[in-house]
Amino acid sequence: MVQITPQKREKELTKLRKQQAKPKGRGYFAYFMLVITVIYIADEIASQIGIQMQSIVASELFAPVFGEEFAVARLGLIGSVAQIGSVLAFIYKPLSDKLGRRIFLIINTFGMGLGLLFVSVSTNIPVYVMGAFVISFFIPHDMQAVYIQECAPAKHRAKVYSVIKSIATLAIFLIPLLRRTFIPDTDLSGWRFVYMIPAGIALAAAVVALICIRESDVFIENRIKQLTTPPEEKNEAQTEGGFINGFRYCFKNKQLLFIMIAGGFLMFGMLVTQNYETIMNYGFAQEFIAGGAATEEALALAVNSVSQALLLFSAGSAVFQLIPGFIADRFGRKVTVIVMSVFMLTFYLLFYFGSRNSWNEYLVGLFCGAAVGSYWSTGDMITLMCSESAPTGIRVSVATVRPLITGVIYAISMLIMMILSNVLGDAKIGIICLLTVVPGMIIGIVILMLKAKETKGVDLETIGEKNET
């Protein structure tokens, strides 16, 4: 570990104490929550837009090169290069445990906007991949979620988080609204505007955060404690951040390790969140294929049905990301994971069969949103349990390690999807998802229930002081 010099320590302490002493001003918490919500909206749109525009981007950029039948599969294969960005985040993300939450909240939001802007001006595959890479680098950090977890009262932590996340999810409505505005009928040429407007929102949110948001009080207090506590008196609560320290802590602390292993298997459900637009597109296309249309023509005709369905996607997703916070603060995080996993699988079956059997588009979209929202709620509970099991000084570093541990397990499902979809074609993605997701999530639930302790109501400032593992 690199030792900080006395001069740098005093300089940092002076800066921290100055921030701590600065009055928040009247109504700070209200506009803090407003800004955090807008940033969460930008994050949710950046996370979902590539999925909701999947078949359209594939048709516009990949089909001319690879053909329509395998366009989405090739997008997934080549686009996986962009996911390297999320892996590289482990170098950057832990810095917020030493340098603070605020600067990274601003940088991450600006970065998401920049990535969306790159995609909006792309006219070829390399530029698209570059934009997707930038987005994938900045999305995983979720600094707005760390702010909420560190600022909300312990007994209401899950509820506050769920309410803000639900509002942000509801704002995903903007994507299908822009689809219907700029992509009428079968004319896909206006797709770039669907990316450009959210890019402006993210960039504006970054500027507002720079002006309005102050450093997290929990971070300031913990960092001062770290800098003023003699090395021989430090316990786990004063563990300093950094990827190596976070990695060691995760494997030392069995609670965190088993939560992450369970989370990796639960992540199999992410296959649905990455492919629902394509699943619906091929589902709705069945009606036109049955009428004699060729696959390429049927997919183009189905675009309007998907756009209609997505109008209610955000509503379904928002409701099922609002519910778990109230369940979790009442009955616990583990029970919530089981309930939301059952919801996820049930609603997936409904929207899959509904799209293939010409059910009402809005109903299919509502079911689809409910499935995706339920999945993200299970992921949010895993994230929350990890945060509630890690000391403040290393919390973000632990959050950086978590995707690496869970990602190794999730890679199994990605490999299955990549191989089978590229062999069988895009039309089989729906059934491939189902047969991969169900066993993975069942294994995750069993591990969580048997090996992890409940974390409801823990005090974030005292985690690690009893040296429990």
Short mmCIF file of C-alpha atoms in Angstrom, two decimals:
data_model
loop_
_atom_site.label_atom_id
_atom_site.label_comp_id
_atom_site.label_asym_id
_atom_site.label_seq_id
_atom_site.Cartn_x
_atom_site.Cartn_y
_atom_site.Cartn_z
CA MET A 1 0.00 0.00 0.00
CA VAL A 2 1.32 3.48 -0.91
CA GLN A 3 1.73 5.58 2.22
CA ILE A 4 0.44 9.13 2.13
CA THR A 5 2.93 11.80 3.24
CA PRO A 6 2.16 13.94 6.33
CA GLN A 7 1.95 17.04 4.12
CA LYS A 8 -0.60 15.46 1.77
CA ARG A 9 -2.55 14.07 4.73
CA GLU A 10 -2.87 17.49 6.32
CA LYS A 11 -3.79 19.08 3.01
CA GLU A 12 -6.52 16.50 2.43
CA LEU A 13 -7.79 16.79 6.02
CA THR A 14 -8.03 20.57 5.67
CA LYS A 15 -10.03 20.18 2.47
CA LEU A 16 -12.35 17.56 3.98
CA ARG A 17 -13.00 19.55 7.15
CA LYS A 18 -13.75 22.62 5.07
CA GLN A 19 -16.33 20.61 3.07
CA GLN A 20 -17.74 19.17 6.29
CA ALA A 21 -18.16 22.61 7.86
CA LYS A 22 -19.79 24.14 4.79
CA PRO A 23 -23.54 24.58 5.46
CA LYS A 24 -25.84 22.71 3.10
CA GLY A 25 -28.29 25.51 2.70
CA ARG A 26 -32.03 25.49 2.95
CA GLY A 27 -33.74 22.84 0.87
CA TYR A 28 -30.48 21.13 -0.12
CA PHE A 29 -31.83 17.61 0.36
CA ALA A 30 -34.80 18.32 -1.92
CA TYR A 31 -32.77 19.51 -4.89
CA PHE A 32 -30.11 16.89 -4.15
CA MET A 33 -32.76 14.20 -4.62
CA LEU A 34 -34.00 15.94 -7.78
CA VAL A 35 -30.53 16.05 -9.36
CA ILE A 36 -29.78 12.46 -8.35
CA THR A 37 -33.08 11.37 -9.91
CA VAL A 38 -32.27 13.13 -13.21
CA ILE A 39 -28.82 11.49 -13.23
CA TYR A 40 -30.48 8.14 -12.56
CA ILE A 41 -32.81 8.82 -15.49
CA ALA A 42 -29.80 9.45 -17.75
CA ASP A 43 -28.19 6.24 -16.48
CA GLU A 44 -31.32 4.14 -17.05
CA ILE A 45 -31.81 5.48 -20.57
CA ALA A 46 -28.14 4.86 -21.41
CA SER A 47 -28.49 1.32 -20.02
CA GLN A 48 -31.67 0.48 -21.96
CA ILE A 49 -31.39 2.38 -25.23
CA GLY A 50 -29.00 -0.08 -26.87
CA ILE A 51 -31.42 -2.92 -26.08
CA GLN A 52 -34.57 -1.11 -27.18
CA MET A 53 -32.83 -0.06 -30.40
CA GLN A 54 -31.11 -3.42 -30.94
CA SER A 55 -32.91 -4.71 -34.03
CA ILE A 56 -32.99 -1.24 -35.63
CA VAL A 57 -29.24 -0.62 -35.20
CA ALA A 58 -28.63 -4.18 -36.39
CA SER A 59 -30.69 -3.55 -39.53
CA GLU A 60 -29.06 -0.19 -40.27
CA LEU A 61 -25.39 -0.94 -39.50
CA PHE A 62 -24.93 -4.73 -39.37
CA ALA A 63 -27.43 -6.18 -41.88
CA PRO A 64 -25.73 -4.52 -44.90
CA VAL A 65 -22.52 -6.35 -43.92
CA PHE A 66 -23.75 -9.67 -42.48
CA GLY A 67 -27.30 -10.08 -43.76
CA GLU A 68 -30.63 -9.61 -41.95
CA GLU A 69 -30.95 -13.18 -40.60
CA PHE A 70 -27.84 -12.92 -38.39
CA ALA A 71 -27.65 -9.13 -37.90
CA VAL A 72 -28.55 -9.14 -34.18
CA ALA A 73 -26.30 -12.13 -33.47
CA ARG A 74 -23.35 -10.40 -35.17
CA LEU A 75 -24.13 -7.17 -33.33
CA GLY A 76 -23.92 -9.13 -30.07
CA LEU A 77 -20.70 -10.84 -31.14
CA ILE A 78 -18.88 -7.72 -32.34
CA GLY A 79 -20.56 -5.52 -29.72
CA SER A 80 -19.11 -7.73 -27.00
CA VAL A 81 -15.83 -5.91 -27.70
CA ALA A 82 -17.48 -2.83 -26.21
CA GLN A 83 -18.09 -4.74 -22.97
CA ILE A 84 -14.34 -4.60 -22.36
CA GLY A 85 -15.14 -1.10 -21.15
CA SER A 86 -17.06 -2.45 -18.18
CA VAL A 87 -14.15 -4.77 -17.34
CA LEU A 88 -11.63 -1.91 -17.46
CA ALA A 89 -13.79 0.00 -14.97
CA PHE A 90 -12.15 -1.96 -12.14
CA ILE A 91 -9.05 0.26 -12.56
CA TYR A 92 -11.03 3.49 -12.32
CA LYS A 93 -13.99 2.84 -10.03
CA PRO A 94 -12.15 2.21 -6.70
CA LEU A 95 -10.61 5.70 -6.87
CA SER A 96 -13.86 7.11 -5.46
CA ASP A 97 -13.06 5.45 -2.12
CA LYS A 98 -10.06 7.77 -1.86
CA LEU A 99 -10.95 10.80 -3.98
CA GLY A 100 -14.65 11.07 -3.15
CA ARG A 101 -18.01 10.32 -4.72
CA ARG A 102 -18.80 13.74 -6.22
CA ILE A 103 -16.16 14.02 -8.93
CA PHE A 104 -16.95 10.54 -10.23
CA LEU A 105 -20.70 11.21 -10.22
CA ILE A 106 -20.02 14.13 -12.57
CA ILE A 107 -17.47 12.34 -14.78
CA ASN A 108 -19.62 9.23 -15.14
CA THR A 109 -22.71 11.20 -16.16
CA PHE A 110 -20.72 13.24 -18.68
CA GLY A 111 -19.15 10.03 -20.04
CA MET A 112 -22.54 8.40 -20.61
CA GLY A 113 -23.69 11.45 -22.55
CA LEU A 114 -20.53 11.43 -24.65
CA GLY A 115 -20.96 7.74 -25.49
CA LEU A 116 -24.57 8.28 -26.55
CA LEU A 117 -23.41 11.17 -28.72
CA PHE A 118 -20.82 8.98 -30.45
CA VAL A 119 -23.46 6.35 -31.28
CA SER A 120 -25.84 9.04 -32.58
CA VAL A 121 -23.32 10.17 -35.21
CA SER A 122 -22.06 6.70 -36.15
CA THR A 123 -22.42 5.68 -39.80
CA ASN A 124 -20.37 2.48 -39.57
CA ILE A 125 -19.68 -0.38 -37.17
CA PRO A 126 -16.32 0.87 -35.74
CA VAL A 127 -17.77 4.24 -34.63
CA TYR A 128 -20.80 2.49 -33.14
CA VAL A 129 -18.54 0.12 -31.18
CA MET A 130 -16.50 3.07 -29.93
CA GLY A 131 -19.64 4.78 -28.61
CA ALA A 132 -20.89 1.54 -27.06
CA PHE A 133 -17.46 1.08 -25.43
CA VAL A 134 -17.62 4.52 -23.79
CA ILE A 135 -21.17 3.86 -22.54
CA SER A 136 -20.21 0.44 -21.15
CA PHE A 137 -17.23 1.97 -19.33
CA PHE A 138 -19.27 4.58 -17.46
CA ILE A 139 -22.60 2.79 -16.85
CA PRO A 140 -21.46 0.20 -14.25
CA HIS A 141 -20.28 2.72 -11.65
CA ASP A 142 -23.75 3.73 -10.40
CA MET A 143 -22.36 6.51 -8.20
CA GLN A 144 -25.87 7.90 -7.86
CA ALA A 145 -26.85 4.64 -6.13
CA VAL A 146 -23.89 4.97 -3.72
CA TYR A 147 -25.06 8.51 -2.87
CA ILE A 148 -28.56 7.25 -2.09
CA GLN A 149 -27.29 4.35 0.03
CA GLU A 150 -25.01 6.66 2.05
CA CYS A 151 -27.53 9.46 2.53
CA ALA A 152 -30.85 7.67 3.15
CA PRO A 153 -31.87 6.62 6.71
CA ALA A 154 -31.11 2.91 7.34
CA LYS A 155 -34.74 1.90 7.98
CA HIS A 156 -35.90 3.56 4.75
CA ARG A 157 -32.83 2.87 2.59
CA ALA A 158 -34.43 0.29 0.29
CA LYS A 159 -37.65 2.31 -0.08
CA VAL A 160 -35.86 5.55 -1.00
CA TYR A 161 -33.70 3.68 -3.48
CA SER A 162 -36.70 1.89 -5.03
CA VAL A 163 -38.74 5.09 -5.38
CA ILE A 164 -35.94 6.95 -7.18
CA LYS A 165 -35.08 3.94 -9.33
CA SER A 166 -38.76 3.53 -10.19
CA ILE A 167 -39.06 7.16 -11.30
CA ALA A 168 -35.90 6.81 -13.39
CA THR A 169 -37.22 3.61 -14.95
CA LEU A 170 -40.53 5.28 -15.82
CA ALA A 171 -38.51 7.84 -17.79
CA ILE A 172 -37.37 5.07 -20.16
CA PHE A 173 -40.72 5.88 -21.80
CA LEU A 174 -38.71 8.53 -23.64
CA ILE A 175 -37.03 5.88 -25.83
CA PRO A 176 -40.17 4.40 -27.46
CA LEU A 177 -41.63 7.90 -27.65
CA LEU A 178 -38.59 9.01 -29.66
CA ARG A 179 -38.80 5.79 -31.71
CA ARG A 180 -42.36 6.61 -32.72
CA THR A 181 -41.43 10.24 -33.44
CA PHE A 182 -38.29 9.69 -35.53
CA ILE A 183 -38.87 6.14 -36.88
CA PRO A 184 -42.36 6.16 -38.44
CA ASP A 185 -43.59 2.89 -39.96
CA THR A 186 -40.75 1.09 -41.79
CA ASP A 187 -38.47 4.12 -42.35
CA LEU A 188 -35.53 3.57 -39.97
CA SER A 189 -33.36 6.49 -41.14
CA GLY A 190 -34.11 8.75 -38.15
CA TRP A 191 -32.76 6.32 -35.52
CA ARG A 192 -29.77 8.55 -34.63
CA PHE A 193 -32.05 11.19 -33.09
CA VAL A 194 -33.25 8.60 -30.57
CA TYR A 195 -29.69 8.59 -29.21
CA MET A 196 -28.94 12.28 -29.64
CA ILE A 197 -31.64 13.66 -27.32
CA PRO A 198 -30.76 11.44 -24.30
CA ALA A 199 -27.11 12.40 -24.91
CA GLY A 200 -28.09 16.04 -24.36
CA ILE A 201 -29.97 15.15 -21.16
CA ALA A 202 -26.94 13.32 -19.71
CA LEU A 203 -24.51 16.12 -20.59
CA ALA A 204 -26.83 18.73 -19.05
CA ALA A 205 -27.26 16.62 -15.88
CA ALA A 206 -23.47 16.46 -15.49
CA VAL A 207 -23.25 20.26 -15.58
CA VAL A 208 -26.04 20.63 -13.00
CA ALA A 209 -24.34 18.09 -10.71
CA LEU A 210 -21.08 20.04 -10.98
CA ILE A 211 -22.85 23.16 -9.73
CA CYS A 212 -25.28 21.75 -7.18
CA ILE A 213 -24.04 18.49 -5.60
CA ARG A 214 -21.68 18.36 -2.62
CA GLU A 215 -19.62 15.44 -1.33
CA SER A 216 -21.28 12.58 0.56
CA ASP A 217 -21.23 13.21 4.32
CA VAL A 218 -20.64 9.51 5.03
CA PHE A 219 -17.58 9.55 2.77
CA ILE A 220 -16.18 12.72 4.38
CA GLU A 221 -16.58 11.38 7.91
CA ASN A 222 -15.09 8.01 7.05
CA ARG A 223 -12.16 9.51 5.12
CA ILE A 224 -11.32 11.83 8.02
CA LYS A 225 -11.40 8.81 10.34
CA GLN A 226 -9.08 6.90 8.00
CA LEU A 227 -6.58 9.76 7.87
CA THR A 228 -6.55 10.44 11.61
CA THR A 229 -6.54 6.86 12.96
CA PRO A 230 -3.03 5.44 13.66
CA PRO A 231 -2.29 2.33 11.53
CA GLU A 232 -2.02 0.05 14.56
CA GLU A 233 -5.52 1.05 15.73
CA LYS A 234 -7.34 0.51 12.45
CA ASN A 235 -9.92 -2.25 12.09
CA GLU A 236 -11.97 -3.46 9.12
CA ALA A 237 -14.14 -0.33 9.30
CA GLN A 238 -11.06 1.73 8.36
CA THR A 239 -9.92 -0.53 5.52
CA GLU A 240 -8.70 1.73 2.72
CA GLY A 241 -10.07 1.49 -0.78
CA GLY A 242 -8.35 0.14 -3.87
CA PHE A 243 -8.95 -2.79 -6.18
CA ILE A 244 -6.44 -5.11 -4.45
CA ASN A 245 -7.81 -4.35 -0.97
CA GLY A 246 -11.35 -4.80 -2.23
CA PHE A 247 -10.47 -8.11 -3.88
CA ARG A 248 -8.83 -9.43 -0.70
CA TYR A 249 -11.73 -8.30 1.46
CA CYS A 250 -14.30 -10.04 -0.74
CA PHE A 251 -12.53 -13.38 -0.46
CA LYS A 252 -11.86 -12.93 3.26
CA ASN A 253 -15.47 -12.05 4.02
CA LYS A 254 -17.58 -15.14 3.33
CA GLN A 255 -20.80 -13.14 3.53
CA LEU A 256 -19.76 -10.97 0.58
CA LEU A 257 -18.30 -13.89 -1.35
CA PHE A 258 -21.48 -15.97 -1.22
CA ILE A 259 -23.68 -12.97 -2.05
CA MET A 260 -21.55 -12.39 -5.14
CA ILE A 261 -21.56 -16.04 -6.20
CA ALA A 262 -25.36 -16.12 -5.85
CA GLY A 263 -25.52 -12.85 -7.78
CA GLY A 264 -23.52 -14.39 -10.64
CA PHE A 265 -26.10 -17.14 -11.16
CA LEU A 266 -28.99 -14.69 -10.75
CA MET A 267 -27.34 -12.64 -13.50
CA PHE A 268 -28.36 -15.34 -15.99
CA GLY A 269 -31.62 -13.38 -16.03
CA MET A 270 -29.76 -10.51 -17.67
CA LEU A 271 -29.99 -12.37 -20.97
CA VAL A 272 -33.65 -11.35 -21.07
CA THR A 273 -32.84 -7.70 -20.37
CA GLN A 274 -30.31 -7.71 -23.22
CA ASN A 275 -32.57 -9.30 -25.84
CA TYR A 276 -36.22 -8.44 -25.11
CA GLU A 277 -36.56 -6.05 -28.04
CA THR A 278 -35.36 -8.68 -30.50
CA ILE A 279 -37.54 -11.34 -28.87
CA MET A 280 -40.61 -9.10 -29.29
CA ASN A 281 -39.63 -8.12 -32.82
CA TYR A 282 -39.42 -11.74 -33.96
CA GLY A 283 -42.57 -12.54 -31.98
CA PHE A 284 -44.69 -9.85 -33.63
CA ALA A 285 -43.15 -10.70 -37.01
CA GLN A 286 -44.75 -14.17 -36.87
CA GLU A 287 -48.12 -12.68 -37.80
CA PHE A 288 -46.68 -11.14 -40.99
CA ILE A 289 -44.67 -14.28 -41.83
CA ALA A 290 -47.86 -16.32 -41.49
CA GLY A 291 -49.43 -13.90 -43.98
CA GLY A 292 -46.74 -14.68 -46.55
CA ALA A 293 -44.19 -11.92 -45.89
CA ALA A 294 -40.47 -12.68 -46.13
CA THR A 295 -38.49 -12.54 -42.84
CA GLU A 296 -36.80 -9.23 -43.65
CA GLU A 297 -40.11 -7.59 -44.63
CA ALA A 298 -41.91 -9.06 -41.60
CA LEU A 299 -39.28 -7.72 -39.20
CA ALA A 300 -39.58 -4.24 -40.70
CA LEU A 301 -43.37 -4.38 -40.41
CA ALA A 302 -43.07 -5.50 -36.77
CA VAL A 303 -41.05 -2.41 -35.78
CA ASN A 304 -44.19 -0.34 -35.27
CA SER A 305 -45.74 -3.02 -33.04
CA VAL A 306 -42.59 -3.13 -30.91
CA SER A 307 -42.60 0.66 -30.61
CA GLN A 308 -46.20 0.54 -29.39
CA ALA A 309 -45.39 -2.22 -26.90
CA LEU A 310 -42.41 -0.29 -25.54
CA LEU A 311 -44.65 2.66 -24.67
CA LEU A 312 -45.88 0.68 -21.65
CA PHE A 313 -42.56 -1.08 -21.02
CA SER A 314 -41.33 1.65 -18.68
CA ALA A 315 -44.59 1.61 -16.69
CA GLY A 316 -44.37 -2.14 -16.07
CA SER A 317 -40.69 -1.92 -15.24
CA ALA A 318 -41.16 1.06 -12.90
CA VAL A 319 -43.92 -0.62 -10.88
CA PHE A 320 -41.86 -3.76 -10.33
CA GLN A 321 -38.84 -1.73 -9.29
CA LEU A 322 -40.93 0.24 -6.80
CA ILE A 323 -42.45 -2.78 -5.02
CA PRO A 324 -39.24 -4.49 -3.79
CA GLY A 325 -38.06 -1.61 -1.62
CA PHE A 326 -41.15 -1.88 0.57
CA ILE A 327 -40.90 -5.69 0.72
CA ALA A 328 -37.18 -5.52 1.54
CA ASP A 329 -37.54 -3.03 4.42
CA ARG A 330 -40.37 -5.09 5.89
CA PHE A 331 -39.45 -8.73 5.25
CA GLY A 332 -35.76 -8.60 4.27
CA ARG A 333 -33.56 -8.58 1.20
CA LYS A 334 -33.41 -12.38 0.70
CA VAL A 335 -37.20 -12.83 0.61
CA THR A 336 -37.38 -9.99 -1.90
CA VAL A 337 -34.95 -11.74 -4.25
CA ILE A 338 -37.15 -14.86 -4.29
CA VAL A 339 -40.37 -12.92 -4.89
CA MET A 340 -38.92 -10.79 -7.70
CA SER A 341 -37.26 -13.79 -9.39
CA VAL A 342 -40.64 -15.57 -9.55
CA PHE A 343 -42.22 -12.42 -10.99
CA MET A 344 -39.43 -12.14 -13.55
CA LEU A 345 -39.82 -15.67 -14.91
CA THR A 346 -43.64 -15.47 -14.92
CA PHE A 347 -43.79 -12.19 -16.85
CA TYR A 348 -41.09 -13.33 -19.26
CA LEU A 349 -43.25 -16.28 -20.30
CA LEU A 350 -46.26 -13.97 -20.69
CA PHE A 351 -44.54 -11.45 -22.96
CA TYR A 352 -42.72 -14.17 -24.96
CA PHE A 353 -45.87 -16.14 -25.79
CA GLY A 354 -47.96 -12.97 -26.02
CA SER A 355 -45.80 -11.45 -28.77
CA ARG A 356 -45.83 -14.71 -30.74
CA ASN A 357 -49.61 -15.08 -30.51
CA SER A 358 -50.67 -11.57 -31.53
CA TRP A 359 -51.72 -10.35 -28.09
CA ASN A 360 -52.37 -6.64 -27.65
CA GLU A 361 -49.08 -4.75 -28.11
CA TYR A 362 -49.53 -2.60 -25.01
CA LEU A 363 -50.22 -5.66 -22.85
CA VAL A 364 -47.13 -7.42 -24.20
CA GLY A 365 -45.06 -4.30 -23.49
CA LEU A 366 -46.40 -4.11 -19.95
CA PHE A 367 -45.49 -7.77 -19.33
CA CYS A 368 -42.06 -7.23 -20.86
CA GLY A 369 -41.38 -4.22 -18.63
CA ALA A 370 -42.58 -6.17 -15.59
CA ALA A 371 -40.16 -9.02 -16.41
CA VAL A 372 -37.19 -6.70 -16.90
CA GLY A 373 -38.07 -4.55 -13.87
CA SER A 374 -38.39 -7.65 -11.70
CA TYR A 375 -34.97 -8.87 -12.83
CA TRP A 376 -33.29 -5.54 -12.09
CA SER A 377 -34.92 -5.59 -8.66
CA THR A 378 -33.16 -8.86 -7.87
CA GLY A 379 -29.91 -7.30 -9.02
CA ASP A 380 -30.54 -4.20 -6.92
CA MET A 381 -31.08 -6.37 -3.84
CA ILE A 382 -27.75 -8.13 -4.45
CA THR A 383 -26.08 -4.72 -4.85
CA LEU A 384 -27.72 -3.47 -1.67
CA MET A 385 -26.71 -6.56 0.31
CA CYS A 386 -23.10 -6.11 -0.84
CA SER A 387 -23.17 -2.43 0.19
CA GLU A 388 -24.67 -3.38 3.54
CA SER A 389 -21.89 -5.93 4.09
CA ALA A 390 -18.88 -3.72 3.23
CA PRO A 391 -17.23 -0.90 5.26
CA THR A 392 -17.59 2.66 3.89
CA GLY A 393 -13.87 3.03 3.17
CA ILE A 394 -13.90 0.09 0.80
CA ARG A 395 -17.55 0.00 -0.32
CA VAL A 396 -17.00 1.20 -3.88
CA SER A 397 -13.89 -0.97 -4.23
CA VAL A 398 -15.99 -3.99 -3.24
CA ALA A 399 -18.61 -2.87 -5.76
CA THR A 400 -15.84 -2.84 -8.38
CA VAL A 401 -14.78 -6.40 -7.56
CA ARG A 402 -18.37 -7.69 -7.57
CA PRO A 403 -18.89 -7.55 -11.39
CA LEU A 404 -15.64 -9.45 -11.89
CA ILE A 405 -16.71 -12.29 -9.59
CA THR A 406 -20.30 -12.36 -10.82
CA GLY A 407 -19.17 -11.78 -14.39
CA VAL A 408 -17.08 -14.96 -14.45
CA ILE A 409 -20.23 -16.94 -13.62
CA TYR A 410 -22.47 -14.88 -15.92
CA ALA A 411 -20.01 -15.51 -18.77
CA ILE A 412 -21.30 -19.09 -18.86
CA SER A 413 -24.75 -17.87 -19.91
CA MET A 414 -23.26 -15.37 -22.38
CA LEU A 415 -21.22 -18.15 -23.99
CA ILE A 416 -24.31 -20.34 -24.33
CA MET A 417 -26.26 -17.45 -25.87
CA MET A 418 -23.44 -16.44 -28.23
CA ILE A 419 -22.85 -19.96 -29.56
CA LEU A 420 -26.49 -21.00 -29.95
CA SER A 421 -27.75 -17.69 -31.41
CA ASN A 422 -24.96 -17.60 -34.00
CA VAL A 423 -25.71 -21.23 -34.96
CA LEU A 424 -29.51 -21.23 -34.79
CA GLY A 425 -30.15 -17.58 -35.76
CA ASP A 426 -31.90 -14.58 -34.19
CA ALA A 427 -35.36 -16.18 -34.32
CA LYS A 428 -34.39 -18.69 -31.60
CA ILE A 429 -33.07 -16.15 -29.08
CA GLY A 430 -36.29 -16.21 -27.04
CA ILE A 431 -36.25 -19.94 -26.33
CA ILE A 432 -32.47 -19.94 -25.78
CA CYS A 433 -32.97 -17.28 -23.07
CA LEU A 434 -35.65 -19.31 -21.34
CA LEU A 435 -33.66 -22.55 -21.22
CA THR A 436 -30.57 -20.75 -19.90
CA VAL A 437 -32.11 -18.33 -17.42
CA VAL A 438 -34.31 -20.70 -15.38
CA PRO A 439 -31.64 -23.09 -14.05
CA GLY A 440 -29.18 -20.26 -13.43
CA MET A 441 -31.57 -18.22 -11.30
CA ILE A 442 -32.69 -21.27 -9.31
CA ILE A 443 -29.06 -22.04 -8.39
CA GLY A 444 -28.52 -18.39 -7.37
CA ILE A 445 -31.55 -18.36 -5.07
CA VAL A 446 -30.49 -21.60 -3.34
CA ILE A 447 -26.96 -20.27 -2.65
CA LEU A 448 -28.28 -16.95 -1.34
CA MET A 449 -30.77 -18.55 1.02
CA LEU A 450 -28.34 -21.13 2.44
CA LYS A 451 -25.09 -19.17 2.62
CA ALA A 452 -25.80 -15.43 3.03
CA LYS A 453 -27.00 -13.56 6.13
CA GLU A 454 -29.83 -11.01 6.03
CA THR A 455 -28.64 -7.37 5.94
CA LYS A 456 -31.87 -5.46 6.59
CA GLY A 457 -31.37 -2.44 8.88
CA VAL A 458 -27.57 -2.55 9.25
CA ASP A 459 -25.66 0.62 10.23
CA LEU A 460 -23.35 1.45 7.31
CA GLU A 461 -20.96 3.41 9.53
CA THR A 462 -20.21 0.48 11.87
CA ILE A 463 -19.76 -2.35 9.35
CA GLY A 464 -16.50 -4.20 10.02
CA GLU A 465 -15.94 -2.92 13.55
CA LYS A 466 -16.76 -6.34 15.02
CA ASN A 467 -14.50 -8.07 12.47
CA GLU A 468 -17.25 -10.43 11.48
CA THR A 469 -16.64 -12.64 8.48
#
